[in-house]
CSV table of C-alpha atoms in Angstrom, one decimal:
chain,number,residue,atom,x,y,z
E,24,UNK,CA,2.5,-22.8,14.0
E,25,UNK,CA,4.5,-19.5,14.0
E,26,UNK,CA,5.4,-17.4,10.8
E,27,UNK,CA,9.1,-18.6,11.0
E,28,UNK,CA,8.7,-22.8,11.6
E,29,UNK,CA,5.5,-22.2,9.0
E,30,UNK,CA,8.6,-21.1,6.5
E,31,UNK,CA,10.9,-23.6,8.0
E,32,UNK,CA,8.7,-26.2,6.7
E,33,UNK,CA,7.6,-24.4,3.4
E,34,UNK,CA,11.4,-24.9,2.6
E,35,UNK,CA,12.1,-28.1,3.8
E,36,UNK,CA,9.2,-29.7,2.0
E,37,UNK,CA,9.0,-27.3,-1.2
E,38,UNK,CA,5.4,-26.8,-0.5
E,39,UNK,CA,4.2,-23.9,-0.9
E,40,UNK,CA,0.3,-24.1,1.0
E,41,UNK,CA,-2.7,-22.4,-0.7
E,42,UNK,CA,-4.3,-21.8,2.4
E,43,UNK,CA,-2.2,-20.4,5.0
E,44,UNK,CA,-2.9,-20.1,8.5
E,45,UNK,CA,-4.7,-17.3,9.6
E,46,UNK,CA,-2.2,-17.0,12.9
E,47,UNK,CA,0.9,-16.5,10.4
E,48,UNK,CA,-1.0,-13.8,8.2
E,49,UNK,CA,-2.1,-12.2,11.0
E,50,UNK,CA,-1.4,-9.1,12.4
E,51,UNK,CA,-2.7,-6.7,14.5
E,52,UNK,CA,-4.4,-4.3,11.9
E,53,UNK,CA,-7.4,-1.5,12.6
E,54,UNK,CA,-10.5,-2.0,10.6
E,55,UNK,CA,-9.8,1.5,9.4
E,56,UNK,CA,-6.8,-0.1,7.9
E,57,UNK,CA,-7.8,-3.0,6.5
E,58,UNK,CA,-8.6,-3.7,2.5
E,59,UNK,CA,-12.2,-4.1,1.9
E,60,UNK,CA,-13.1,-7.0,-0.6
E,61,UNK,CA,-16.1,-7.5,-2.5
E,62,UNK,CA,-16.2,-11.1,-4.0
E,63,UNK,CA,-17.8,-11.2,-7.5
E,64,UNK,CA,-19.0,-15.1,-7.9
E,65,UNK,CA,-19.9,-17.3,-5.3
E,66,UNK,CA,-19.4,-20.4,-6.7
E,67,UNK,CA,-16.7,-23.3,-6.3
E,68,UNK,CA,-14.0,-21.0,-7.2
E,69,UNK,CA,-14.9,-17.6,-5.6
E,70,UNK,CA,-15.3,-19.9,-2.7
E,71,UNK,CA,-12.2,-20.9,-2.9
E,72,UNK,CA,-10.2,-17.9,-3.5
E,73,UNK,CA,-12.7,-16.0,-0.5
E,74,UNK,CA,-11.9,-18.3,2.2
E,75,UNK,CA,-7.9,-17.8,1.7
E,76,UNK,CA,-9.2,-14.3,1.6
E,77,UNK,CA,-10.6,-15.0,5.3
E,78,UNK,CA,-7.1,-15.8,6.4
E,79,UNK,CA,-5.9,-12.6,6.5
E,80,UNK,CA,-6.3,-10.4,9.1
E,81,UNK,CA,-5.2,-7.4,6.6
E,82,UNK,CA,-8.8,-7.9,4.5
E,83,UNK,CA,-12.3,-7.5,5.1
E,84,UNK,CA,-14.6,-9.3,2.9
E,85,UNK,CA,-17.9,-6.9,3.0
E,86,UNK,CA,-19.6,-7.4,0.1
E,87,UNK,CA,-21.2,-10.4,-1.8
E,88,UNK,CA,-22.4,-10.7,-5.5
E,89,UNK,CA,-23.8,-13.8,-7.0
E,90,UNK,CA,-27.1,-14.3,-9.4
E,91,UNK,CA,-27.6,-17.6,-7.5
E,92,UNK,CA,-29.0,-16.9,-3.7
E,93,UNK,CA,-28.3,-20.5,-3.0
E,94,UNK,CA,-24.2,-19.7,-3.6
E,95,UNK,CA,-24.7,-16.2,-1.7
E,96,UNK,CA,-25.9,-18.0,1.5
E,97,UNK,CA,-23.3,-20.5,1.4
E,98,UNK,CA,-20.6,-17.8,1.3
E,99,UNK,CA,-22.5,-16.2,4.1
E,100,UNK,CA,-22.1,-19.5,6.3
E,101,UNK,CA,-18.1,-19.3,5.6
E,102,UNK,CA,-18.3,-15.1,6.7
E,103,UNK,CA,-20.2,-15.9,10.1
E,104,UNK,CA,-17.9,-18.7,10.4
E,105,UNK,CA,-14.8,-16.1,10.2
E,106,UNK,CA,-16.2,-13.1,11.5
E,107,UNK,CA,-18.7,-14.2,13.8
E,108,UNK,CA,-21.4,-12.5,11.8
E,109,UNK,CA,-22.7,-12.1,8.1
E,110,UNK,CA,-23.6,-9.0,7.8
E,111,UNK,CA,-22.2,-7.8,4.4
E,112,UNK,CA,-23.6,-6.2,1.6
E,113,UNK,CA,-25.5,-8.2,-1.3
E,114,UNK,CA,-25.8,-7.7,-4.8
E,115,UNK,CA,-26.9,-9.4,-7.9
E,116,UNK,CA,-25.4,-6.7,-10.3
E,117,UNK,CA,-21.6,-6.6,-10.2
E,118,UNK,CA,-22.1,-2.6,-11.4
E,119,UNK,CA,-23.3,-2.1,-8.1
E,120,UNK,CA,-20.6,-3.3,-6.1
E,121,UNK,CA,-18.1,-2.0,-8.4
E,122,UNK,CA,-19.8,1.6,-7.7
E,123,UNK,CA,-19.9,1.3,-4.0
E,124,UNK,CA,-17.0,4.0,-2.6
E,125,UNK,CA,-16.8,1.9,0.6
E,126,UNK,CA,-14.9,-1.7,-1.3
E,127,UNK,CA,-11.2,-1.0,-1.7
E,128,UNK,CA,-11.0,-4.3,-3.9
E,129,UNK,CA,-12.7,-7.6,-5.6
E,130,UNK,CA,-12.4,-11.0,-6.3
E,131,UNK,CA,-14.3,-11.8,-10.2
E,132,UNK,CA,-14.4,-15.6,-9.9
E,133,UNK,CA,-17.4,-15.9,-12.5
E,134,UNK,CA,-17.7,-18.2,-15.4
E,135,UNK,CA,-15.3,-17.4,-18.1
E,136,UNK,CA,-18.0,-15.7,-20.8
E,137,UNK,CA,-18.8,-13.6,-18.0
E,138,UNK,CA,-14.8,-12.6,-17.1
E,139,UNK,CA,-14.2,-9.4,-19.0
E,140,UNK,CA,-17.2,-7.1,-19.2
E,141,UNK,CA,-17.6,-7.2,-15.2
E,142,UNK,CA,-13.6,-7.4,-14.6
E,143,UNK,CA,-13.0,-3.5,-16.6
E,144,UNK,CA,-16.0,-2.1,-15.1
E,145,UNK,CA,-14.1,-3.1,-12.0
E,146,UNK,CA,-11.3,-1.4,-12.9
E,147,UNK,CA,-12.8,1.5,-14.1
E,148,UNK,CA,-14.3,2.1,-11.0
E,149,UNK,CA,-10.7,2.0,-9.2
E,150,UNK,CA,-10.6,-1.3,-7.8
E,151,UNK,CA,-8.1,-3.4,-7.5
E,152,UNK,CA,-8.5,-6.2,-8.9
E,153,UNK,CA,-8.2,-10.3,-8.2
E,154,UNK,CA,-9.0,-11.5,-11.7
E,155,UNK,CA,-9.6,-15.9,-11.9
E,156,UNK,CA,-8.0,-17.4,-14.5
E,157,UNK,CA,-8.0,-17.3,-18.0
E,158,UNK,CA,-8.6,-13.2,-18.9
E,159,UNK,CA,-11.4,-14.2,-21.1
E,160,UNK,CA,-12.8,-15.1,-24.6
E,161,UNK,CA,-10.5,-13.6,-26.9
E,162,UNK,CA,-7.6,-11.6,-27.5
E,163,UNK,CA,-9.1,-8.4,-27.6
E,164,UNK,CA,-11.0,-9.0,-24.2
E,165,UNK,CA,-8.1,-9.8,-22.3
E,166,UNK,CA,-6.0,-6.3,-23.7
E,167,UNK,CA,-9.5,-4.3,-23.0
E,168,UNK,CA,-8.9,-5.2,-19.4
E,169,UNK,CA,-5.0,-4.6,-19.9
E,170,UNK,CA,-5.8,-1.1,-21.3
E,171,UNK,CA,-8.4,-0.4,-18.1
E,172,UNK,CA,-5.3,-1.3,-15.6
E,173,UNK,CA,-3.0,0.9,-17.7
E,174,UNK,CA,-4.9,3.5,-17.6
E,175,UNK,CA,-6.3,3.1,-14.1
E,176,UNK,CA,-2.5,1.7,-12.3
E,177,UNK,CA,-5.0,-0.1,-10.0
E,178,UNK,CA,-3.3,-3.6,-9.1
E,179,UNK,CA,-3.9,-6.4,-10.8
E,180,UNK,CA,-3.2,-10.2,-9.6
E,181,UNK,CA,-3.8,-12.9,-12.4
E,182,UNK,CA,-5.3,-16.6,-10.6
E,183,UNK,CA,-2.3,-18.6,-11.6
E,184,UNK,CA,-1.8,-19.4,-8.1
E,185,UNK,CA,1.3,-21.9,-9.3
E,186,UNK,CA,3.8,-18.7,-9.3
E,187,UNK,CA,3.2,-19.0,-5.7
E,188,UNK,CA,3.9,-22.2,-4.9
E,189,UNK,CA,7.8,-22.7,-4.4
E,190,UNK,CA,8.2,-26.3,-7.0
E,191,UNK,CA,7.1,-24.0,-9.6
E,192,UNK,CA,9.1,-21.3,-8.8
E,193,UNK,CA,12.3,-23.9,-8.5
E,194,UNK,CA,12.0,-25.5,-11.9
E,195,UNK,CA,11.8,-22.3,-13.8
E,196,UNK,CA,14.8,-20.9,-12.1
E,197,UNK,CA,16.6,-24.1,-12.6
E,198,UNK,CA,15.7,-23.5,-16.3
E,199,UNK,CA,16.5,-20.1,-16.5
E,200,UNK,CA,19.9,-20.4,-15.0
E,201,UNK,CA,20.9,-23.0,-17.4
E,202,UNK,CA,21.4,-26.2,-14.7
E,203,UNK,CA,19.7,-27.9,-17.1
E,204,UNK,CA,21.9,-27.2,-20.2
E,205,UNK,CA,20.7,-25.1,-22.7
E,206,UNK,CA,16.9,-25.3,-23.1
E,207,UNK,CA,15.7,-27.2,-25.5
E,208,UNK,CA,12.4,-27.8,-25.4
E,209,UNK,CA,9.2,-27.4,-23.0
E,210,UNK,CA,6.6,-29.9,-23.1
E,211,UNK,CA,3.2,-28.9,-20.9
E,212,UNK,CA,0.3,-31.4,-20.5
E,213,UNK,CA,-3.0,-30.7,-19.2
E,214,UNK,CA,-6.8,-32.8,-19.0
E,215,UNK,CA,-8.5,-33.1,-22.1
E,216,UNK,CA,-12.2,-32.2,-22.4
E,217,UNK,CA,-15.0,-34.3,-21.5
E,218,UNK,CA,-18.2,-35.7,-23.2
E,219,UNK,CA,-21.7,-35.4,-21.1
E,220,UNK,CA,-25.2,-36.6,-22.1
E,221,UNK,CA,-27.4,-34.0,-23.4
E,222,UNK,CA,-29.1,-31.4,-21.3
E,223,UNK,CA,-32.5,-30.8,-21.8
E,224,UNK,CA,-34.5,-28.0,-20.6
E,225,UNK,CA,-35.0,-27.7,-17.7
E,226,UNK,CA,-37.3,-25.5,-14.9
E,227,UNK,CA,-35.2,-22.6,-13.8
E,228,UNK,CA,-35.0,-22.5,-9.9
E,229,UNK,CA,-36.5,-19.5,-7.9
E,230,UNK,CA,-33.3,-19.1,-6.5
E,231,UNK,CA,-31.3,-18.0,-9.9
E,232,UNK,CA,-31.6,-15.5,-12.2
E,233,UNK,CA,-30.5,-17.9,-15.4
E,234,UNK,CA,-31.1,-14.8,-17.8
E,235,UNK,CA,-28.7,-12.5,-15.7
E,236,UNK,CA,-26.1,-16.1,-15.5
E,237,UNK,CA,-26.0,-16.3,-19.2
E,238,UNK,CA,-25.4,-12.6,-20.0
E,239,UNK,CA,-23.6,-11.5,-22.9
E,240,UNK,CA,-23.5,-15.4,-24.3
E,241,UNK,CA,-25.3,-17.1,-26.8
E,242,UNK,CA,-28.6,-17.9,-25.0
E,243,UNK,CA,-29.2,-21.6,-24.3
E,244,UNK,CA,-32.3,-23.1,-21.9
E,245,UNK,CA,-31.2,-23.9,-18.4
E,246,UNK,CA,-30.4,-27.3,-17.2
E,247,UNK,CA,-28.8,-27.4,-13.0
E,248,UNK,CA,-25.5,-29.3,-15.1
E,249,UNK,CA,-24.5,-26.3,-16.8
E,250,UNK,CA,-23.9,-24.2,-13.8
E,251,UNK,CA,-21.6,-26.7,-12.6
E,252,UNK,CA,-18.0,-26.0,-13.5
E,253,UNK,CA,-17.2,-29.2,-14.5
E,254,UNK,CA,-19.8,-28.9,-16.8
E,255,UNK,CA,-19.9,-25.0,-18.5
E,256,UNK,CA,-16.1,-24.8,-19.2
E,257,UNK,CA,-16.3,-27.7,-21.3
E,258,UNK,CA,-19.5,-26.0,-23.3
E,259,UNK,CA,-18.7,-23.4,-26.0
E,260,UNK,CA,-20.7,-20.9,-25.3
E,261,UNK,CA,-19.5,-20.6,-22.0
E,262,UNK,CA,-15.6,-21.3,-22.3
E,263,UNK,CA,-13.0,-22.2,-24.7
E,264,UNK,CA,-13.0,-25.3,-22.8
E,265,UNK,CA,-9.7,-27.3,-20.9
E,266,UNK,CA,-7.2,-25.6,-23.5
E,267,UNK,CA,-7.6,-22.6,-21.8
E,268,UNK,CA,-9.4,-23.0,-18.3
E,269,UNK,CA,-6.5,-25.8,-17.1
E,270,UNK,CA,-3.9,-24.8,-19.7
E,271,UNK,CA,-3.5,-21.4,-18.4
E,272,UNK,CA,-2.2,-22.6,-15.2
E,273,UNK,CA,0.8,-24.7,-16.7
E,274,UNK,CA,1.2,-22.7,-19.8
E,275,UNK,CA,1.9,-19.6,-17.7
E,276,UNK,CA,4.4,-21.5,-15.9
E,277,UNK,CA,6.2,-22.8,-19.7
E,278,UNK,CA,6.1,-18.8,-20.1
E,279,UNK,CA,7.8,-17.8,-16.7
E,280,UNK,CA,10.8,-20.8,-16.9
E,281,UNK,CA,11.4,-19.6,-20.7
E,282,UNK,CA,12.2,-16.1,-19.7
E,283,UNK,CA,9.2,-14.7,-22.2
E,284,UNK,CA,6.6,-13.4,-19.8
E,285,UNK,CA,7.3,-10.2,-22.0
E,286,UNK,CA,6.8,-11.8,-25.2
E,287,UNK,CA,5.2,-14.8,-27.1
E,288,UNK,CA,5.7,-17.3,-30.1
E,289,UNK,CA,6.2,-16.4,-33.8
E,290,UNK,CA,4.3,-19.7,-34.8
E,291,UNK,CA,2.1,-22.2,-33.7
E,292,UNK,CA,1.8,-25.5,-35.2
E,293,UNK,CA,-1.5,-26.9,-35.6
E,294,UNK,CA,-1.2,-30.9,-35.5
E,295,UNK,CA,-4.3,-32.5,-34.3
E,296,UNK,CA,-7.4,-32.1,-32.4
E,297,UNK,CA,-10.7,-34.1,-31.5
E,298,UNK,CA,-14.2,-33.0,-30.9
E,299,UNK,CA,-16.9,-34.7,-28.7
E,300,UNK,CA,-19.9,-36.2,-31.8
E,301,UNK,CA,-22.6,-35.4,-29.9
E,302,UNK,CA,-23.7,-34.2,-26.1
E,303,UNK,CA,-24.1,-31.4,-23.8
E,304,UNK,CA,-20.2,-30.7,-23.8
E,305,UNK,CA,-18.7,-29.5,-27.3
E,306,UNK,CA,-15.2,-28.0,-26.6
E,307,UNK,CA,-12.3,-30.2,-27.8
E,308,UNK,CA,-11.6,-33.1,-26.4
E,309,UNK,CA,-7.8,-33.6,-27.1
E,310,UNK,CA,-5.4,-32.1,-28.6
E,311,UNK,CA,-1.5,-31.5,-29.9
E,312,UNK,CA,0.5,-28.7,-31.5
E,313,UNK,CA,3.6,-26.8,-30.5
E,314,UNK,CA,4.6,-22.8,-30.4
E,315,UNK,CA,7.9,-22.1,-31.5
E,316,UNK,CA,9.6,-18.7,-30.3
E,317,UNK,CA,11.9,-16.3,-31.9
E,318,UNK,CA,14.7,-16.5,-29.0
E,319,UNK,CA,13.5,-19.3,-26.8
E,320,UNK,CA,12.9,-23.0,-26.4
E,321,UNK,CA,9.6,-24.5,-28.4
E,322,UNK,CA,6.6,-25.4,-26.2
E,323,UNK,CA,4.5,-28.6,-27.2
E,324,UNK,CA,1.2,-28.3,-26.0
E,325,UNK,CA,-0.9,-31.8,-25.5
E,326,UNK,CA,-3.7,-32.7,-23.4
E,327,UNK,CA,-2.6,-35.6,-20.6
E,328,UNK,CA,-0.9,-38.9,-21.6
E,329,UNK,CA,-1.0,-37.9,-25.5
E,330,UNK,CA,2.3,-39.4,-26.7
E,331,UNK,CA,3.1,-40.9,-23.3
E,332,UNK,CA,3.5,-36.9,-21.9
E,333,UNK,CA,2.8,-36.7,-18.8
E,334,UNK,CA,0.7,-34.5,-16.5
E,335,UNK,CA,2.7,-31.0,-15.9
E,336,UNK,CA,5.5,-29.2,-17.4
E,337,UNK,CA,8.5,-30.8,-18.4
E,338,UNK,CA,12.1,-28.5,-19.1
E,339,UNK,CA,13.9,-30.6,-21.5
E,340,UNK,CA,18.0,-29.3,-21.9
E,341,UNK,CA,20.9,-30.4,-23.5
E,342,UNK,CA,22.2,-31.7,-20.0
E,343,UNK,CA,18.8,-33.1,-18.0
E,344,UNK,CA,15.1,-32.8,-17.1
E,345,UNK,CA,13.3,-31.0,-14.5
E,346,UNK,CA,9.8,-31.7,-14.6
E,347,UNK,CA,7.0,-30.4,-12.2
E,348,UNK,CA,3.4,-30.5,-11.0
E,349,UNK,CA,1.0,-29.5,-8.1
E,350,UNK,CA,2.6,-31.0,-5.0
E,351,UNK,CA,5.7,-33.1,-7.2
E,352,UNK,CA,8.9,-32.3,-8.8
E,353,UNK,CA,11.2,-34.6,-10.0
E,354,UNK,CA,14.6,-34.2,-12.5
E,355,UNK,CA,16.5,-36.8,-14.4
E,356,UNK,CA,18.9,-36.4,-12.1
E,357,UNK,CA,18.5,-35.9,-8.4
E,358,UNK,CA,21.7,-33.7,-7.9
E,359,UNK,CA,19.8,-31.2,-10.1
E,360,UNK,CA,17.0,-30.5,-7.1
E,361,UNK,CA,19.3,-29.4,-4.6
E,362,UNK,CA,19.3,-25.8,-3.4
E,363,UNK,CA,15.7,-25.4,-3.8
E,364,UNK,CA,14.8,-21.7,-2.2
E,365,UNK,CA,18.4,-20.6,-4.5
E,366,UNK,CA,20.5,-19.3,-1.3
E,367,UNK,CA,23.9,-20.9,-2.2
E,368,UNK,CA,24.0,-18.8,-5.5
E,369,UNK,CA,24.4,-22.2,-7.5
E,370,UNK,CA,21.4,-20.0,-9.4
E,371,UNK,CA,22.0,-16.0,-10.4
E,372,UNK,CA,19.0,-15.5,-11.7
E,373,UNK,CA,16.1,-15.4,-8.9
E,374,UNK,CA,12.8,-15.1,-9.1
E,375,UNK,CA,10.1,-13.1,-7.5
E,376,UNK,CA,8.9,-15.5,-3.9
E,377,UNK,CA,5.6,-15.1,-2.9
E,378,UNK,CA,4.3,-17.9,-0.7
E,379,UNK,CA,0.6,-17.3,-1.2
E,380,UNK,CA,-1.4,-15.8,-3.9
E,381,UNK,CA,-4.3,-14.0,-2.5
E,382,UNK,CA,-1.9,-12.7,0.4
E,383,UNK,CA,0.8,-11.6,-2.1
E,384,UNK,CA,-2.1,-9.6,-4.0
E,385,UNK,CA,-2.9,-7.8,-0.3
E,386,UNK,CA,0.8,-6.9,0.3
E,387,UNK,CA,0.7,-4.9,-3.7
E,388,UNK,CA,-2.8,-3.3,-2.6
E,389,UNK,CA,-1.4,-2.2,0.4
E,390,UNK,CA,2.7,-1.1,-1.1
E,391,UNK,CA,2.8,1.6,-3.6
E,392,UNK,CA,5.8,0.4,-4.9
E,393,UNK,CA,5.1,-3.3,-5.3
E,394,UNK,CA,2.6,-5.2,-8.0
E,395,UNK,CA,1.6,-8.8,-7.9
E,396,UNK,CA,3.5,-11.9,-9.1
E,397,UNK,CA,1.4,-12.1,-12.2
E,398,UNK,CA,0.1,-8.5,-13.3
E,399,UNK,CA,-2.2,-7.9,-16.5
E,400,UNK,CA,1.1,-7.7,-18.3
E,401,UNK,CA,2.1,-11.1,-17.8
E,402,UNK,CA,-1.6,-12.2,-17.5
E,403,UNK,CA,-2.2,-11.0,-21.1
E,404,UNK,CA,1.1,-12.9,-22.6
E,405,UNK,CA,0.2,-16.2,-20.6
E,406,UNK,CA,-3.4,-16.1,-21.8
E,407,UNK,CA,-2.7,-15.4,-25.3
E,408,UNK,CA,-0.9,-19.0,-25.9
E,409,UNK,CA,-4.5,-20.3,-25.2
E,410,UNK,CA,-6.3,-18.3,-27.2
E,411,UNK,CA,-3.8,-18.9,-30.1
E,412,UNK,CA,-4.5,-23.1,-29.4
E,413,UNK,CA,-8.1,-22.1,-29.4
E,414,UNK,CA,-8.1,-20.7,-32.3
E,415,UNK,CA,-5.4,-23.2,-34.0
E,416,UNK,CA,-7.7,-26.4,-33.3
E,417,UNK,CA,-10.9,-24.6,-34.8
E,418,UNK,CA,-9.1,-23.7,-37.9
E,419,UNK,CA,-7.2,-27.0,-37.9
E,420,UNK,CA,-4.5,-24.5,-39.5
E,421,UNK,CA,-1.2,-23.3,-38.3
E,422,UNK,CA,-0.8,-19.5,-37.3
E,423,UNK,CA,2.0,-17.0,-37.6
E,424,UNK,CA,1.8,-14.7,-35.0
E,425,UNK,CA,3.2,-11.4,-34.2
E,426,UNK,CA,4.2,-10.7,-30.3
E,427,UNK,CA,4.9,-7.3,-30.9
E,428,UNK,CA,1.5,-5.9,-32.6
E,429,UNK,CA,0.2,-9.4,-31.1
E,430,UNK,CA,-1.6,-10.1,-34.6
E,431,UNK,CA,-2.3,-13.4,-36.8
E,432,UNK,CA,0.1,-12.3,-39.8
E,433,UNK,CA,-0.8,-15.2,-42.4
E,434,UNK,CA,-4.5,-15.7,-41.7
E,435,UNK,CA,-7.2,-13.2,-42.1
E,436,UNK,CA,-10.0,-15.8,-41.3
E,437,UNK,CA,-8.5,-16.3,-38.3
E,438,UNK,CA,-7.7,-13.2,-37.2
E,439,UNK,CA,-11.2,-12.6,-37.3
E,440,UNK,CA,-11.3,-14.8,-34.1
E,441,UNK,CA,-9.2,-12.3,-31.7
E,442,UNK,CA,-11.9,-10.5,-31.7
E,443,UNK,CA,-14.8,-10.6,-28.8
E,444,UNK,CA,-17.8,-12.9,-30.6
E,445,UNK,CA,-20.6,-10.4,-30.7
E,446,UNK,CA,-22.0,-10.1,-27.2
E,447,UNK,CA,-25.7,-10.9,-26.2
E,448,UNK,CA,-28.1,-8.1,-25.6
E,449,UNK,CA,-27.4,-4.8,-24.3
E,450,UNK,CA,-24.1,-5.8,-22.7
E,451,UNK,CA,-20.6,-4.8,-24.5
E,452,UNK,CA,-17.3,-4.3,-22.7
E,453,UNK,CA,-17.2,-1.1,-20.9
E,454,UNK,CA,-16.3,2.6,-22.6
E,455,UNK,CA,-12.5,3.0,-21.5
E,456,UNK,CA,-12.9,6.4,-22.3
């Protein structure tokens, strides 16, 4: 498939892929020329993200880090795959990769207790910067690593992948150029928690460095379940469990339709929340409350089939619905989907394209005078919304919140939790002086 019928069919389905074809990416480009990657996690979503890495013919993954040797020779198996060969760098301290002179870039795809402290050394170090989804464990972690890429200007691409993916991109712009009627409200669902059986303690493998994997968390014995992602964002010390690490994704996209990636609520509204009894997993289970903004539409926040909402984001206006998910979008009235890629100018107001995320954070590295569809600004504004449902279903209180000094106004106990939790150890996030 060329580049041109690839795009042909992008537009005719409304499909943006996550993996694209290596053929369309590539071009002929010197390996003097090409971005050098270092890939900081080797687990199910480093993988991920590194093999649409391996697509493009701009990038050259050459370095490896991972604590678990098992993960570091399966992402070896997908290099020799690629390249033909597997000889790249290994580490099992992301300080040394960030220090190596020779990687232009990196991927942090680790667990999310683990996202900050590595992600601004990164930074500090000059490199730009692939940063998985959400920023991190609190407020203040997420604008650390905002104040390293301000001070830095290296580029920064957030992991929402969905402002790559043209459904997405199509409801928000239908929002935002009112085909909808005036917005009225936003409703975004996403899974709830889990419960799991206890994990008892189990013998650490010869193969992972468990001490190194917990890091700056709250210590806890080792059990094989816990480095599962199914399993560690759903534990507490670990995550803030499915409010953040799936809510991100669709909340970002509330933020983008709502025109108020700049800015956030003034309130949210604490209504209910439940809790696993007992178990390995003890981040919430389900949940409902709704952030109200200054000079935009309200966004109710649920997990899944609360209240019979449904999976996704729904844009709710005085004239319609448009309401979207991975792979489906659908609008209470078809004559409302027409036009998707917005060329008849039905729709003013357009929207940055970008047809694949890990490519669109290349084409910044490599333009001076481009950034990513979601930089730390947006990142930061996106993320905050779950940290503010994190913090409103532990309190079981509502908050009033300030966008512009981004504080808790009303609550000085729970202001208290913007703040990192203290870390483990020696580590602490990184001097950005």
């Amino acid at each position: 498939m060329n580049r041109r019928s690839l795009l042909h069919r992008v537009l005719a389905t409304g499909i943006a892929p996550y993996f694209v074809p290596a053929s369309v990416l590539r071009s002929e480009t010197a390996p003097s020329n090409k971005i050098t990657l270092g890939v900081i996690g080797c687990g199910a979503q480093g993988t991920h993200d590194m093999r649409a890495f391996l697509t493009n013919a701009k990038v050259r993954v050459t370095a490896l880090c991972d604590v678990n040797q098992q993960r570091i020779a399966t992402a070896k198996g997908h290099l020799r795959e690629t390249y033909g060969s597997d000889a790249v760098k290994v580490f099992s301290d992301f300080r040394q990769l960030n220090r190596d002179a020779s990687i232009d870039a990196v991927l942090m795809a680790l667990p999310v207790h683990w996202h900050s402290i590595p992600s601004t050394d990164a930074v500090l170090n000059q490199k730009h910067i692939y940063h998985e989804k959400p920023m991190g464990m609190s407020v203040a972690e997420a604008k650390h690593v905002r104040a390293a890429v301000r001070k830095t200007g290296v580029v920064f691409q957030f992991g929402t992948q969905q402002r790559s993916d043209l459904k997405f991109r199509w409801a928000c712009e239908l929002a935002r150029n009112g085909r909808l009627g005036r917005l009225k409200q936003i409703q975004v669902a996403v899974p709830g928690g889990i419960t799991a059986p206890d994990f008892p303690k189990q013998p650490v493998p010869d193969t992972l460095d468990w001490e190194h994997w917990v890091g700056p968390a709250p210590f806890t014995d080792y059990h094989a379940e816990k480095t599962k992602r199914h399993f560690h964002e759903n534990i507490s010390n670990f995550s803030l469990g499915m409010l953040s690490c799936w809510g991100i994704h669709h909340l970002d996209i509330a933020q983008w339709g709502n025109g108020t990636d700049d800015t956030g609520p003034v309130s949210v509204s604490y209504e209910a929340a439940e809790w696993p009894q007992k178990g390995g997993c003890d981040n919430v289970l389900g949940w409902r409350m709704r952030f109200d903004y200054a000079n935009a539409a309200p966004i109710v926040f649920v997990n899944e089939k609360r209240d019979d909402i449904a999976h996704g984001i729904r844009f709710i206006g005085e004239n319609g619905w448009v309401h979207v998910k991975r792979g489906t979008i659908e609008a209470s009235d078809p004559a409302i989907l027409r036009d998707p890629a917005n060329k008849e100018g039905t729709m003013p107001v357009k929207l940055p394209v970008s047809l694949e995320h890990t490519a669109n954070f290349i084409e910044a590295v490599r333009s001076s005078s481009s950034q990513a569809i979601c930089d730390v600004e947006t990142a930061v504004r996106s993320d905050t919304l779950c940290q503010l449902a994190a913090i409103a279903v532990k309190t079981k209180r509502s908050l009033k919140w300030d966008p512009t000094t981004e504080t808790i106004s009303n609550d000085a106990e729970a202001a208290k939790l913007l703040e990192p939790r203290p870390f483990r150890g020696d580590w602490k996030l990184p001097d950005l002086l």
